[in-house]
XYZ file of C-alpha atoms in Angstrom:
458
model
C 151.671 79.495 102.774
C 150.520 76.133 101.426
C 150.336 73.275 103.910
C 151.790 70.316 101.959
C 150.449 67.751 104.421
C 146.936 69.119 104.095
C 147.278 69.078 100.333
C 148.555 65.504 100.436
C 145.651 64.450 102.641
C 143.246 65.999 100.129
C 144.899 64.104 97.281
C 144.841 60.839 99.231
C 141.116 61.209 99.809
C 140.571 60.256 96.165
C 142.413 56.928 96.573
C 140.941 53.554 97.382
C 140.841 53.014 101.161
C 143.863 51.180 102.544
C 142.165 50.192 105.805
C 138.893 48.549 106.657
C 139.105 45.533 104.355
C 137.085 47.077 101.527
C 139.905 47.207 98.974
C 140.177 43.528 98.055
C 143.519 43.813 96.222
C 146.768 45.796 96.485
C 146.621 46.451 100.250
C 146.812 44.338 103.412
C 145.277 45.450 106.678
C 145.938 43.841 110.042
C 143.349 46.097 111.753
C 145.748 46.328 114.702
C 145.632 49.755 116.376
C 148.880 51.711 116.513
C 150.704 49.630 113.923
C 150.771 52.382 111.293
C 152.160 54.897 113.766
C 154.873 52.474 114.870
C 155.904 51.713 111.292
C 155.901 55.399 110.335
C 158.066 56.318 113.317
C 160.566 53.533 112.598
C 160.634 54.488 108.924
C 161.335 58.137 109.782
C 164.218 57.212 112.098
C 166.013 55.148 109.448
C 164.932 56.830 106.206
C 168.069 59.031 105.860
C 170.395 56.023 106.215
C 171.633 54.370 103.002
C 171.641 50.600 102.607
C 174.223 50.883 99.825
C 177.088 50.428 102.302
C 176.457 48.248 105.374
C 179.836 49.251 106.854
C 178.736 52.882 106.921
C 175.298 52.103 108.371
C 175.699 48.950 110.462
C 172.262 49.478 112.022
C 170.647 48.647 108.675
C 172.747 45.513 108.344
C 171.567 44.332 111.747
C 167.936 45.127 110.951
C 168.123 43.283 107.633
C 169.773 40.248 109.195
C 167.069 40.053 111.856
C 164.264 40.460 109.314
C 165.782 37.731 107.138
C 166.282 35.467 110.155
C 162.611 35.815 111.049
C 161.604 34.793 107.523
C 164.075 31.910 107.508
C 162.767 30.617 110.834
C 159.236 30.609 109.416
C 160.150 29.008 106.087
C 162.530 26.252 107.071
C 165.925 27.932 106.844
C 168.052 29.556 104.186
C 170.081 32.732 103.839
C 168.533 35.819 102.380
C 168.259 39.401 101.292
C 165.673 42.118 101.780
C 164.325 43.436 98.476
C 161.852 46.139 97.469
C 159.011 43.719 96.725
C 157.921 40.419 95.283
C 158.768 41.338 91.713
C 162.363 42.164 92.628
C 162.634 38.930 94.626
C 161.429 36.907 91.636
C 163.675 38.838 89.256
C 166.693 38.075 91.423
C 165.802 34.380 91.680
C 165.809 34.179 87.876
C 168.989 36.250 87.585
C 170.846 34.073 90.096
C 169.753 30.923 88.297
C 170.807 32.316 84.913
C 174.186 33.570 86.075
C 174.953 30.320 87.882
C 174.850 28.536 84.508
C 177.174 30.443 82.129
C 177.497 27.220 80.152
C 173.887 27.527 78.926
C 173.790 29.738 75.839
C 170.009 30.353 75.723
C 168.723 29.738 79.257
C 165.062 29.133 80.015
C 162.808 28.930 83.066
C 159.867 26.547 83.307
C 156.798 27.992 85.022
C 153.153 27.002 85.342
C 150.976 29.350 83.282
C 149.542 30.622 86.578
C 152.955 31.844 87.786
C 153.164 35.561 88.545
C 153.867 37.907 85.634
C 157.084 38.900 87.446
C 158.728 35.836 85.880
C 157.820 37.070 82.409
C 159.275 40.437 83.369
C 162.456 38.673 84.467
C 162.609 36.844 81.148
C 162.159 40.131 79.295
C 164.819 41.956 81.305
C 167.439 39.205 81.420
C 167.031 37.522 78.046
C 165.729 34.303 79.558
C 163.111 32.290 77.674
C 159.981 31.630 79.756
C 158.324 28.274 79.095
C 154.765 28.506 80.454
C 153.150 25.104 81.020
C 149.335 24.630 81.109
C 147.869 23.818 84.515
C 145.036 21.509 85.502
C 141.927 23.154 83.987
C 139.757 22.408 87.033
C 142.044 22.884 90.038
C 144.391 25.398 88.350
C 147.337 23.705 90.055
C 150.579 23.127 88.206
C 150.925 19.767 86.462
C 154.235 18.165 87.555
C 154.239 15.692 84.660
C 153.772 18.461 82.086
C 156.416 20.578 83.788
C 158.848 17.655 83.797
C 158.298 17.260 80.064
C 159.128 20.952 79.542
C 162.489 20.756 81.326
C 165.430 20.372 78.951
C 169.113 21.171 78.707
C 168.422 24.918 78.588
C 166.397 25.001 81.815
C 168.081 26.868 84.672
C 165.048 27.259 86.975
C 161.692 25.625 87.682
C 159.011 27.656 89.484
C 156.071 26.751 91.723
C 153.555 29.061 93.445
C 152.417 28.942 97.053
C 149.813 30.087 96.298
C 149.233 31.431 92.808
C 147.929 34.986 92.891
C 145.148 34.472 90.357
C 143.373 31.555 92.066
C 144.891 31.181 95.530
C 145.825 27.519 95.007
C 149.099 25.937 96.102
C 151.061 24.070 93.452
C 152.348 20.534 94.252
C 155.723 21.854 95.363
C 157.074 18.462 96.469
C 156.574 16.876 93.063
C 157.845 19.900 91.160
C 160.945 20.244 93.343
C 161.656 16.525 92.882
C 161.596 17.005 89.105
C 164.015 19.918 89.390
C 166.367 18.042 91.718
C 166.406 14.996 89.457
C 167.431 17.192 86.498
C 169.982 19.194 88.508
C 167.990 22.418 88.141
C 167.135 25.075 90.719
C 163.577 25.253 92.053
C 162.067 28.554 93.205
C 158.881 28.729 95.262
C 157.023 32.003 94.854
C 155.453 32.353 98.302
C 155.341 36.135 98.036
C 151.688 36.326 98.984
C 151.332 33.149 101.031
C 154.606 32.710 102.874
C 153.430 34.437 106.045
C 150.036 32.672 106.076
C 150.432 29.130 104.755
C 152.634 27.922 107.644
C 149.489 28.341 109.779
C 147.067 26.855 107.233
C 147.833 23.157 107.558
C 148.867 22.787 103.912
C 151.527 20.426 102.590
C 155.114 21.652 103.043
C 156.125 24.184 100.382
C 159.373 25.724 101.654
C 162.910 24.545 102.463
C 161.466 21.545 104.285
C 160.838 20.175 100.778
C 163.915 18.518 99.225
C 164.926 20.235 96.010
C 163.631 23.715 96.859
C 166.553 26.095 96.348
C 164.921 29.511 96.854
C 161.752 31.018 98.313
C 160.345 34.544 98.062
C 158.002 36.062 100.639
C 156.640 39.612 100.851
C 156.502 41.259 104.246
C 154.281 44.043 102.944
C 151.553 41.488 102.366
C 150.566 39.202 105.243
C 153.339 40.355 107.564
C 151.389 43.645 107.384
C 154.502 45.782 106.949
C 154.535 49.022 104.916
C 155.076 48.749 101.171
C 158.523 48.077 99.838
C 159.746 44.981 101.734
C 160.178 41.422 100.518
C 162.680 38.689 101.367
C 164.393 36.364 98.923
C 165.800 33.293 100.639
C 168.284 30.847 99.104
C 168.974 27.427 100.564
C 172.641 28.343 101.077
C 175.106 31.149 100.471
C 176.591 29.428 97.442
C 173.259 29.548 95.644
C 172.845 33.200 96.570
C 176.262 34.347 95.359
C 175.263 34.780 91.705
C 172.612 37.277 92.833
C 175.220 39.757 94.083
C 176.846 42.338 91.803
C 180.271 43.969 92.072
C 182.064 46.370 89.727
C 185.444 48.029 90.180
C 185.658 49.012 86.509
C 185.417 52.785 87.038
C 187.341 55.414 89.073
C 184.765 55.737 91.868
C 183.936 53.448 94.771
C 183.652 49.738 94.026
C 179.957 49.172 93.470
C 178.759 46.233 95.538
C 175.055 45.371 95.611
C 172.964 42.559 97.064
C 169.861 43.506 95.061
C 168.814 45.357 91.909
C 169.082 48.629 93.794
C 172.193 50.489 94.856
C 171.026 53.319 97.102
C 168.319 51.997 99.394
C 166.555 53.974 102.087
C 166.740 52.379 105.504
C 163.108 53.305 106.082
C 161.326 50.216 104.709
C 163.527 47.635 106.435
C 163.338 49.550 109.736
C 159.555 49.741 109.493
C 159.345 46.021 108.730
C 161.677 45.171 111.605
C 159.561 47.189 114.021
C 156.293 45.623 112.855
C 157.731 42.095 113.078
C 158.907 42.789 116.628
C 155.562 44.284 117.637
C 153.332 41.505 116.303
C 155.545 38.510 117.073
C 155.027 34.835 116.234
C 151.868 34.407 118.292
C 150.370 37.569 116.835
C 151.016 36.411 113.286
C 149.494 33.027 114.024
C 146.340 34.761 115.225
C 146.226 37.179 112.260
C 146.703 34.326 109.794
C 143.889 32.414 111.453
C 141.554 35.394 111.121
C 142.341 35.910 107.454
C 142.061 32.200 106.634
C 138.735 31.902 108.448
C 137.429 35.011 106.721
C 138.366 33.560 103.338
C 136.587 30.305 104.227
C 133.404 32.119 105.262
C 133.382 34.296 102.154
C 134.113 31.326 99.896
C 131.217 29.340 101.341
C 128.959 32.393 101.180
C 129.756 32.938 97.499
C 128.781 29.321 96.864
C 125.284 30.227 98.049
C 124.907 33.192 95.638
C 123.290 32.078 92.361
C 125.360 33.195 89.391
C 128.742 33.117 91.134
C 131.306 30.380 91.664
C 134.789 30.213 93.134
C 137.406 28.845 90.748
C 139.617 25.965 91.854
C 140.156 24.944 95.460
C 141.883 27.901 97.133
C 143.874 27.027 100.249
C 144.998 30.484 101.256
C 143.274 33.878 101.482
C 142.706 34.639 97.794
C 139.550 33.894 95.825
C 138.821 34.024 92.091
C 135.079 34.499 91.517
C 133.593 33.739 88.094
C 130.092 34.447 86.848
C 127.448 32.093 85.487
C 124.891 34.099 83.553
C 126.032 37.376 85.053
C 128.699 39.805 83.821
C 131.353 40.028 86.528
C 132.673 43.300 85.115
C 129.290 44.828 85.922
C 129.343 43.107 89.318
C 132.681 44.831 89.986
C 131.157 48.222 89.172
C 128.195 47.532 91.436
C 130.504 46.458 94.258
C 132.505 49.650 93.851
C 129.290 51.686 94.089
C 128.724 49.968 97.434
C 132.218 50.806 98.670
C 134.180 47.659 97.733
C 136.972 47.176 95.205
C 137.334 43.775 93.507
C 140.055 43.322 90.889
C 138.969 42.124 87.412
C 141.025 39.285 85.942
C 140.798 38.491 82.231
C 140.383 35.046 80.710
C 143.588 33.090 80.205
C 143.890 29.436 79.260
C 141.227 27.484 81.142
C 140.595 30.372 83.530
C 137.544 32.464 82.589
C 136.990 36.144 83.312
C 136.711 36.547 87.081
C 137.071 38.876 90.047
C 140.004 38.603 92.434
C 139.356 38.991 96.175
C 142.166 39.266 98.717
C 140.899 38.703 102.259
C 142.906 39.963 105.253
C 142.554 40.043 109.020
C 140.585 43.273 108.623
C 137.752 41.312 106.967
C 137.292 39.163 110.065
C 133.827 39.745 111.475
C 132.644 41.715 108.426
C 132.054 38.840 106.019
C 128.256 39.135 106.162
C 128.426 42.736 104.964
C 130.636 41.822 102.018
C 128.438 38.877 101.056
C 125.255 40.945 101.303
C 126.704 43.630 99.031
C 128.019 40.972 96.665
C 124.568 39.393 96.425
C 122.988 42.809 95.826
C 125.609 43.575 93.172
C 124.795 40.346 91.332
C 121.100 41.176 91.399
C 121.794 44.659 90.031
C 124.153 43.280 87.370
C 121.466 40.877 86.164
C 119.009 43.729 85.796
C 121.515 45.927 83.962
C 122.844 43.210 81.658
C 126.204 43.284 79.917
C 127.654 46.693 78.964
C 126.686 47.907 75.504
C 129.860 48.125 73.446
C 129.233 48.354 69.676
C 129.994 45.045 67.971
C 131.977 46.914 65.333
C 134.311 48.274 68.016
C 134.778 44.819 69.528
C 135.465 43.370 66.074
C 138.037 46.095 65.431
C 139.811 45.283 68.687
C 139.809 41.570 67.924
C 141.393 42.311 64.560
C 144.218 44.486 65.902
C 147.846 43.454 66.011
C 150.169 44.930 68.667
C 152.056 47.105 66.193
C 148.796 48.712 65.103
C 148.065 50.080 68.581
C 148.824 53.787 69.069
C 147.940 56.365 71.698
C 145.595 58.072 69.256
C 144.001 54.764 68.339
C 143.380 53.964 72.002
C 141.584 57.261 72.460
C 139.484 56.553 69.399
C 138.530 53.088 70.610
C 137.466 54.394 73.999
C 135.447 57.154 72.420
C 133.793 54.726 69.993
C 132.911 52.504 72.945
C 131.291 55.499 74.610
C 133.676 55.723 77.544
C 135.744 58.818 76.709
C 139.429 58.968 75.912
C 142.799 60.299 76.981
C 144.037 59.519 80.447
C 140.672 59.687 82.189
C 138.517 56.639 82.813
C 134.862 56.526 83.865
C 133.631 55.492 87.301
C 131.985 52.448 85.726
C 134.646 50.291 84.107
C 132.592 47.396 82.704
C 132.652 48.740 79.145
C 136.408 49.365 79.275
C 137.039 45.880 80.644
C 134.778 44.365 77.981
C 136.856 46.175 75.367
C 140.097 44.918 76.875
C 138.735 41.388 77.182
C 138.036 41.369 73.442
C 141.722 41.987 72.754
C 144.296 39.237 72.713
C 146.913 39.273 75.449
C 149.596 41.008 73.366
C 147.169 43.649 72.091
C 145.855 44.220 75.618
C 149.408 44.795 76.779
C 149.956 47.404 74.088
C 146.639 49.134 74.799
C 147.448 49.394 78.497
C 151.006 50.561 77.830
C 149.607 53.389 75.712
C 147.101 54.229 78.445
C 149.904 54.231 81.045
C 151.824 56.606 78.831
C 148.807 58.922 78.710
C 148.511 58.860 82.497
C 152.159 59.835 82.886
C 152.180 62.558 80.234
């Protein structure tokens, strides 16, 4: 008889490591012993319960209220809802803003160009026009004057990041919220990645302590170190939140009543988050935030001493964007991976050049020297190897593509012509693939990756 757990463990062995601080994106590690076991046990106890009906499962209602209260206490107040993640929180903030203004025929949201792609997803899903405003080309912070100029009679929401994912910088929330308040428009602060860290970082206020801020999102599966699938969307008051809720009695079954995008919701994630929040506590989170912030400072300063690398902007949180000067960072990423580290490539956009994203967590505390040594060695190796050899004809073909010309077969052909294979399998060394993708415009890159995703799931 097959042992499914053994089989699962074998499959998981091929994944990036989720502990130890070597996967510098996607995962967040507190390095606290016993936390995984606690979360798993709490998740198992509540997983069969259904958050669809809080009157049937009052335990989940209590857990959610306590999780939300913890977030509200940290972020200056508000009423809230537990969601499945930062994207859902941002989607709901846009939806609530849109539905609160039925008088606006073609609503729009004004965002800095560094705002998370979740807002573009919200615009796509809900028929809301996204007005992306250029940021300062040196600091990568939002420009309040430019954002004010973009606000018009169709604007239902203005967005600021605390911090932005790409560069780890905090937008001038006070100035942006003042613009929104003056125009009678909602202001959402996307603190999904920073909300559990920045209160301990000594930065300017960014939450409900800032006049004009009407909603804040914060992910607990990031720096609250909870298992995946838990975020909180806070609104300044219940009236602002009301448009987020959905009810329908227009069918013969039960009256559907939802607080989020989901109907059926397992009680597992919120129970796991509740247990982790209780275990770590305020003092524990203050200490974990301090470790992560200090680790980011040490790594940032260390990168400044590596010839050929530079940190973009002035990051105030735990995220770094590392660009190359005379060295191909896609090759650096491959060399880092060969040494057991994963850094996330980020493509050029606006004033932001190609770079590598590093997320530092409490698990990196005390191990910065190892990361910096391997980063320095990776740069040296990348210099010796040079840029990946992708035929100029292939790059020219990619540059000349339009989105409607991209097909699954064409993607396979491009990969093969670039010497990296085709289908749904990618090579261990990704520099050539990333060079190919970098040659494409944003819309073409989207289409190429959609076709690749389709191949993976076929």
